[in-house]
Amino acid sequence: MLSGSDPRSLPPIAKGVFLVASPILFDPNFRETVILICEHGPEGTLGVIVNRPTDLPLSEVLPHLPVLKGTSYVLFAGGPVQPEEILMLFRISETPADLKPVMEGIYLGGNLRLLERVITQPQPTETFRAFAGYAGWAPGQLEYELATGSWAIVPADSMSLFDKDPTDLWPDLLERLQAPGVVRLHENLVSRWQEDR
């Protein structure tokens, strides 16, 4: 649980933050996950799990895109909602009109022409990730889960999202949650998790 679980003391849910699963969140859909919030508003919240790469090569998932042949991109398991739908996160320097901004330089969408350009003519630091499905919450549902200690909020950053080993992201962010001035998970839960590793 989060210390100080009074909802008024929690950081706001917003696009461009990471949700970090509490060590006590045992739902197999979300255990040890980090979710990037991509949309949040009166209709609810949408995010993608960013630390669950699969073994599926993206070239096999999207065989109609010859530009993927021979690349090392893999599909990520983005969440339990509509797992047959492929969503893409792009880190690009331009501002494309047909993609939704998530945070500075990070966009959500499915622009295949942009995907092809990023693979064949990448600018420095440009990349993308593809996700099968997403995580979604009805209005008020995520706020309730935060108040009960299922999640902590950490500001997202591009380096954590694209440049670090995604399988290290959850434990790294748990450590970051122990820093001063951050909404914390109860220390005994973090200690118990560290003993179990």
mmCIF file of N, CA and C in Angstrom, residues 51-118:
data_model
loop_
_atom_site.group_PDB
_atom_site.id
_atom_site.type_symbol
_atom_site.label_atom_id
_atom_site.label_comp_id
_atom_site.label_asym_id
_atom_site.label_seq_id
_atom_site.Cartn_x
_atom_site.Cartn_y
_atom_site.Cartn_z
ATOM 1 N N ASN A 51 6.915 -2.988 -19.651
ATOM 2 C CA ASN A 51 8.020 -3.853 -19.225
ATOM 3 C C ASN A 51 7.741 -5.341 -19.447
ATOM 4 N N ARG A 52 6.903 -5.653 -20.446
ATOM 5 C CA ARG A 52 6.640 -7.060 -20.758
ATOM 6 C C ARG A 52 6.887 -7.366 -22.234
ATOM 7 N N PRO A 53 8.154 -7.423 -22.637
ATOM 8 C CA PRO A 53 8.422 -7.838 -24.016
ATOM 9 C C PRO A 53 8.072 -9.314 -24.179
ATOM 10 N N THR A 54 7.585 -9.671 -25.349
ATOM 11 C CA THR A 54 7.319 -11.079 -25.647
ATOM 12 C C THR A 54 8.482 -11.627 -26.476
ATOM 13 N N ASP A 55 8.399 -12.899 -26.821
ATOM 14 C CA ASP A 55 9.398 -13.505 -27.705
ATOM 15 C C ASP A 55 8.981 -13.410 -29.164
ATOM 16 N N LEU A 56 7.835 -12.774 -29.427
ATOM 17 C CA LEU A 56 7.320 -12.702 -30.793
ATOM 18 C C LEU A 56 8.018 -11.610 -31.589
ATOM 19 N N PRO A 57 8.731 -11.966 -32.657
ATOM 20 C CA PRO A 57 9.312 -10.928 -33.517
ATOM 21 C C PRO A 57 8.200 -10.117 -34.174
ATOM 22 N N LEU A 58 8.369 -8.825 -34.213
ATOM 23 C CA LEU A 58 7.360 -7.959 -34.818
ATOM 24 C C LEU A 58 7.178 -8.280 -36.297
ATOM 25 N N SER A 59 8.226 -8.782 -36.934
ATOM 26 C CA SER A 59 8.129 -9.151 -38.352
ATOM 27 C C SER A 59 7.136 -10.293 -38.569
ATOM 28 N N GLU A 60 6.938 -11.153 -37.560
ATOM 29 C CA GLU A 60 5.954 -12.232 -37.673
ATOM 30 C C GLU A 60 4.551 -11.743 -37.350
ATOM 31 N N VAL A 61 4.459 -10.770 -36.462
ATOM 32 C CA VAL A 61 3.154 -10.225 -36.076
ATOM 33 C C VAL A 61 2.584 -9.365 -37.196
ATOM 34 N N LEU A 62 3.455 -8.626 -37.875
ATOM 35 C CA LEU A 62 3.043 -7.742 -38.969
ATOM 36 C C LEU A 62 3.765 -8.162 -40.251
ATOM 37 N N PRO A 63 3.453 -9.363 -40.786
ATOM 38 C CA PRO A 63 4.196 -9.869 -41.942
ATOM 39 C C PRO A 63 3.980 -9.056 -43.214
ATOM 40 N N HIS A 64 2.917 -8.256 -43.249
ATOM 41 C CA HIS A 64 2.637 -7.430 -44.433
ATOM 42 C C HIS A 64 3.544 -6.203 -44.516
ATOM 43 N N LEU A 65 4.433 -6.024 -43.526
ATOM 44 C CA LEU A 65 5.368 -4.896 -43.533
ATOM 45 C C LEU A 65 6.778 -5.425 -43.792
ATOM 46 N N PRO A 66 7.200 -5.473 -45.057
ATOM 47 C CA PRO A 66 8.518 -6.042 -45.369
ATOM 48 C C PRO A 66 9.671 -5.301 -44.706
ATOM 49 N N VAL A 67 9.474 -4.038 -44.341
ATOM 50 C CA VAL A 67 10.544 -3.264 -43.721
ATOM 51 C C VAL A 67 10.967 -3.867 -42.372
ATOM 52 N N LEU A 68 10.092 -4.667 -41.750
ATOM 53 C CA LEU A 68 10.414 -5.287 -40.463
ATOM 54 C C LEU A 68 11.268 -6.547 -40.604
ATOM 55 N N LYS A 69 11.313 -7.109 -41.805
ATOM 56 C CA LYS A 69 12.054 -8.360 -42.017
ATOM 57 C C LYS A 69 13.526 -8.160 -41.645
ATOM 58 N N GLY A 70 14.024 -9.058 -40.809
ATOM 59 C CA GLY A 70 15.422 -8.999 -40.400
ATOM 60 C C GLY A 70 15.707 -8.037 -39.255
ATOM 61 N N THR A 71 14.688 -7.350 -38.721
ATOM 62 C CA THR A 71 14.908 -6.441 -37.587
ATOM 63 C C THR A 71 14.766 -7.209 -36.277
ATOM 64 N N SER A 72 15.217 -6.613 -35.196
ATOM 65 C CA SER A 72 15.166 -7.270 -33.885
ATOM 66 C C SER A 72 13.993 -6.799 -33.031
ATOM 67 N N TYR A 73 13.081 -6.022 -33.587
ATOM 68 C CA TYR A 73 11.939 -5.531 -32.815
ATOM 69 C C TYR A 73 11.042 -6.689 -32.395
ATOM 70 N N VAL A 74 10.558 -6.630 -31.148
ATOM 71 C CA VAL A 74 9.623 -7.640 -30.653
ATOM 72 C C VAL A 74 8.329 -6.961 -30.234
ATOM 73 N N LEU A 75 7.289 -7.754 -30.124
ATOM 74 C CA LEU A 75 6.002 -7.274 -29.651
ATOM 75 C C LEU A 75 6.008 -7.256 -28.131
ATOM 76 N N PHE A 76 5.431 -6.212 -27.545
ATOM 77 C CA PHE A 76 5.252 -6.128 -26.101
ATOM 78 C C PHE A 76 3.806 -6.479 -25.768
ATOM 79 N N ALA A 77 3.586 -7.121 -24.619
ATOM 80 C CA ALA A 77 2.234 -7.376 -24.123
ATOM 81 C C ALA A 77 1.775 -6.099 -23.427
ATOM 82 N N GLY A 78 0.924 -5.328 -24.102
ATOM 83 C CA GLY A 78 0.542 -4.008 -23.609
ATOM 84 C C GLY A 78 -0.563 -3.991 -22.578
ATOM 85 N N GLY A 79 -1.328 -5.079 -22.479
ATOM 86 C CA GLY A 79 -2.400 -5.131 -21.502
ATOM 87 C C GLY A 79 -3.500 -6.080 -21.921
ATOM 88 N N PRO A 80 -4.438 -6.340 -20.999
ATOM 89 C CA PRO A 80 -5.461 -7.352 -21.250
ATOM 90 C C PRO A 80 -6.639 -6.887 -22.103
ATOM 91 N N VAL A 81 -6.749 -5.596 -22.371
ATOM 92 C CA VAL A 81 -7.882 -5.087 -23.147
ATOM 93 C C VAL A 81 -7.521 -5.111 -24.631
ATOM 94 N N GLN A 82 -8.378 -5.696 -25.437
ATOM 95 C CA GLN A 82 -8.202 -5.798 -26.890
ATOM 96 C C GLN A 82 -6.785 -6.247 -27.271
ATOM 97 N N PRO A 83 -6.370 -7.439 -26.819
ATOM 98 C CA PRO A 83 -5.001 -7.889 -27.103
ATOM 99 C C PRO A 83 -4.717 -8.133 -28.581
ATOM 100 N N GLU A 84 -5.757 -8.160 -29.398
ATOM 101 C CA GLU A 84 -5.542 -8.322 -30.845
ATOM 102 C C GLU A 84 -5.217 -6.993 -31.523
ATOM 103 N N GLU A 85 -5.370 -5.894 -30.807
ATOM 104 C CA GLU A 85 -5.080 -4.564 -31.352
ATOM 105 C C GLU A 85 -3.615 -4.211 -31.098
ATOM 106 N N ILE A 86 -2.945 -3.681 -32.123
ATOM 107 C CA ILE A 86 -1.541 -3.272 -31.992
ATOM 108 C C ILE A 86 -1.482 -1.752 -31.854
ATOM 109 N N LEU A 87 -0.891 -1.294 -30.749
ATOM 110 C CA LEU A 87 -0.654 0.135 -30.517
ATOM 111 C C LEU A 87 0.848 0.374 -30.600
ATOM 112 N N MET A 88 1.226 1.558 -31.045
ATOM 113 C CA MET A 88 2.651 1.875 -31.147
ATOM 114 C C MET A 88 2.966 3.160 -30.406
ATOM 115 N N LEU A 89 4.087 3.127 -29.709
ATOM 116 C CA LEU A 89 4.647 4.327 -29.087
ATOM 117 C C LEU A 89 5.878 4.708 -29.891
ATOM 118 N N PHE A 90 5.928 5.966 -30.288
ATOM 119 C CA PHE A 90 7.063 6.479 -31.054
ATOM 120 C C PHE A 90 7.810 7.513 -30.224
ATOM 121 N N ARG A 91 9.132 7.467 -30.278
ATOM 122 C CA ARG A 91 9.953 8.569 -29.782
ATOM 123 C C ARG A 91 10.522 9.221 -31.036
ATOM 124 N N ILE A 92 10.001 10.399 -31.354
ATOM 125 C CA ILE A 92 10.403 11.080 -32.585
ATOM 126 C C ILE A 92 10.586 12.562 -32.324
ATOM 127 N N SER A 93 11.357 13.199 -33.199
ATOM 128 C CA SER A 93 11.663 14.620 -33.025
ATOM 129 C C SER A 93 10.595 15.514 -33.628
ATOM 130 N N GLU A 94 9.849 15.018 -34.606
ATOM 131 C CA GLU A 94 8.798 15.832 -35.231
ATOM 132 C C GLU A 94 7.491 15.684 -34.448
ATOM 133 N N THR A 95 6.513 16.504 -34.779
ATOM 134 C CA THR A 95 5.197 16.406 -34.157
ATOM 135 C C THR A 95 4.195 15.973 -35.213
ATOM 136 N N PRO A 96 3.901 14.676 -35.296
ATOM 137 C CA PRO A 96 2.987 14.197 -36.327
ATOM 138 C C PRO A 96 1.544 14.552 -36.004
ATOM 139 N N ALA A 97 0.800 14.929 -37.035
ATOM 140 C CA ALA A 97 -0.583 15.366 -36.836
ATOM 141 C C ALA A 97 -1.508 14.219 -36.469
ATOM 142 N N ASP A 98 -1.211 13.003 -36.918
ATOM 143 C CA ASP A 98 -2.148 11.900 -36.723
ATOM 144 C C ASP A 98 -1.831 11.006 -35.522
ATOM 145 N N LEU A 99 -0.884 11.408 -34.677
ATOM 146 C CA LEU A 99 -0.578 10.654 -33.469
ATOM 147 C C LEU A 99 -0.948 11.473 -32.244
ATOM 148 N N LYS A 100 -1.226 10.776 -31.141
ATOM 149 C CA LYS A 100 -1.606 11.454 -29.901
ATOM 150 C C LYS A 100 -0.366 11.682 -29.041
ATOM 151 N N PRO A 101 -0.131 12.923 -28.613
ATOM 152 C CA PRO A 101 1.018 13.162 -27.733
ATOM 153 C C PRO A 101 0.781 12.542 -26.355
ATOM 154 N N VAL A 102 1.812 11.904 -25.826
ATOM 155 C CA VAL A 102 1.745 11.309 -24.493
ATOM 156 C C VAL A 102 2.585 12.136 -23.524
ATOM 157 N N MET A 103 3.773 12.496 -23.967
ATOM 158 C CA MET A 103 4.678 13.360 -23.221
ATOM 159 C C MET A 103 5.638 13.939 -24.250
ATOM 160 N N GLU A 104 6.517 14.806 -23.829
ATOM 161 C CA GLU A 104 7.393 15.467 -24.794
ATOM 162 C C GLU A 104 8.182 14.445 -25.617
ATOM 163 N N GLY A 105 7.988 14.481 -26.938
ATOM 164 C CA GLY A 105 8.706 13.609 -27.850
ATOM 165 C C GLY A 105 8.179 12.190 -27.964
ATOM 166 N N ILE A 106 7.124 11.847 -27.211
ATOM 167 C CA ILE A 106 6.553 10.492 -27.219
ATOM 168 C C ILE A 106 5.106 10.575 -27.695
ATOM 169 N N TYR A 107 4.773 9.733 -28.691
ATOM 170 C CA TYR A 107 3.450 9.774 -29.318
ATOM 171 C C TYR A 107 2.879 8.369 -29.436
ATOM 172 N N LEU A 108 1.551 8.272 -29.340
ATOM 173 C CA LEU A 108 0.830 7.010 -29.455
ATOM 174 C C LEU A 108 0.061 6.993 -30.758
ATOM 175 N N GLY A 109 0.127 5.880 -31.472
ATOM 176 C CA GLY A 109 -0.648 5.758 -32.701
ATOM 177 C C GLY A 109 -0.207 4.561 -33.508
ATOM 178 N N GLY A 110 -0.674 4.505 -34.740
ATOM 179 C CA GLY A 110 -0.367 3.366 -35.589
ATOM 180 C C GLY A 110 0.034 3.761 -36.990
ATOM 181 N N ASN A 111 0.743 4.861 -37.138
ATOM 182 C CA ASN A 111 1.133 5.372 -38.446
ATOM 183 C C ASN A 111 2.213 4.475 -39.062
ATOM 184 N N LEU A 112 1.817 3.667 -40.058
ATOM 185 C CA LEU A 112 2.756 2.712 -40.646
ATOM 186 C C LEU A 112 3.816 3.386 -41.505
ATOM 187 N N ARG A 113 3.477 4.522 -42.122
ATOM 188 C CA ARG A 113 4.493 5.255 -42.892
ATOM 189 C C ARG A 113 5.589 5.788 -41.973
ATOM 190 N N LEU A 114 5.171 6.299 -40.820
ATOM 191 C CA LEU A 114 6.149 6.779 -39.847
ATOM 192 C C LEU A 114 6.993 5.612 -39.325
ATOM 193 N N LEU A 115 6.366 4.494 -39.077
ATOM 194 C CA LEU A 115 7.094 3.305 -38.639
ATOM 195 C C LEU A 115 8.178 2.941 -39.653
ATOM 196 N N GLU A 116 7.811 2.935 -40.918
ATOM 197 C CA GLU A 116 8.774 2.607 -41.974
ATOM 198 C C GLU A 116 9.916 3.618 -42.011
ATOM 199 N N ARG A 117 9.599 4.907 -41.861
ATOM 200 C CA ARG A 117 10.639 5.930 -41.878
ATOM 201 C C ARG A 117 11.576 5.797 -40.681
ATOM 202 N N VAL A 118 11.017 5.509 -39.496
ATOM 203 C CA VAL A 118 11.852 5.375 -38.297
ATOM 204 C C VAL A 118 12.805 4.184 -38.436
#
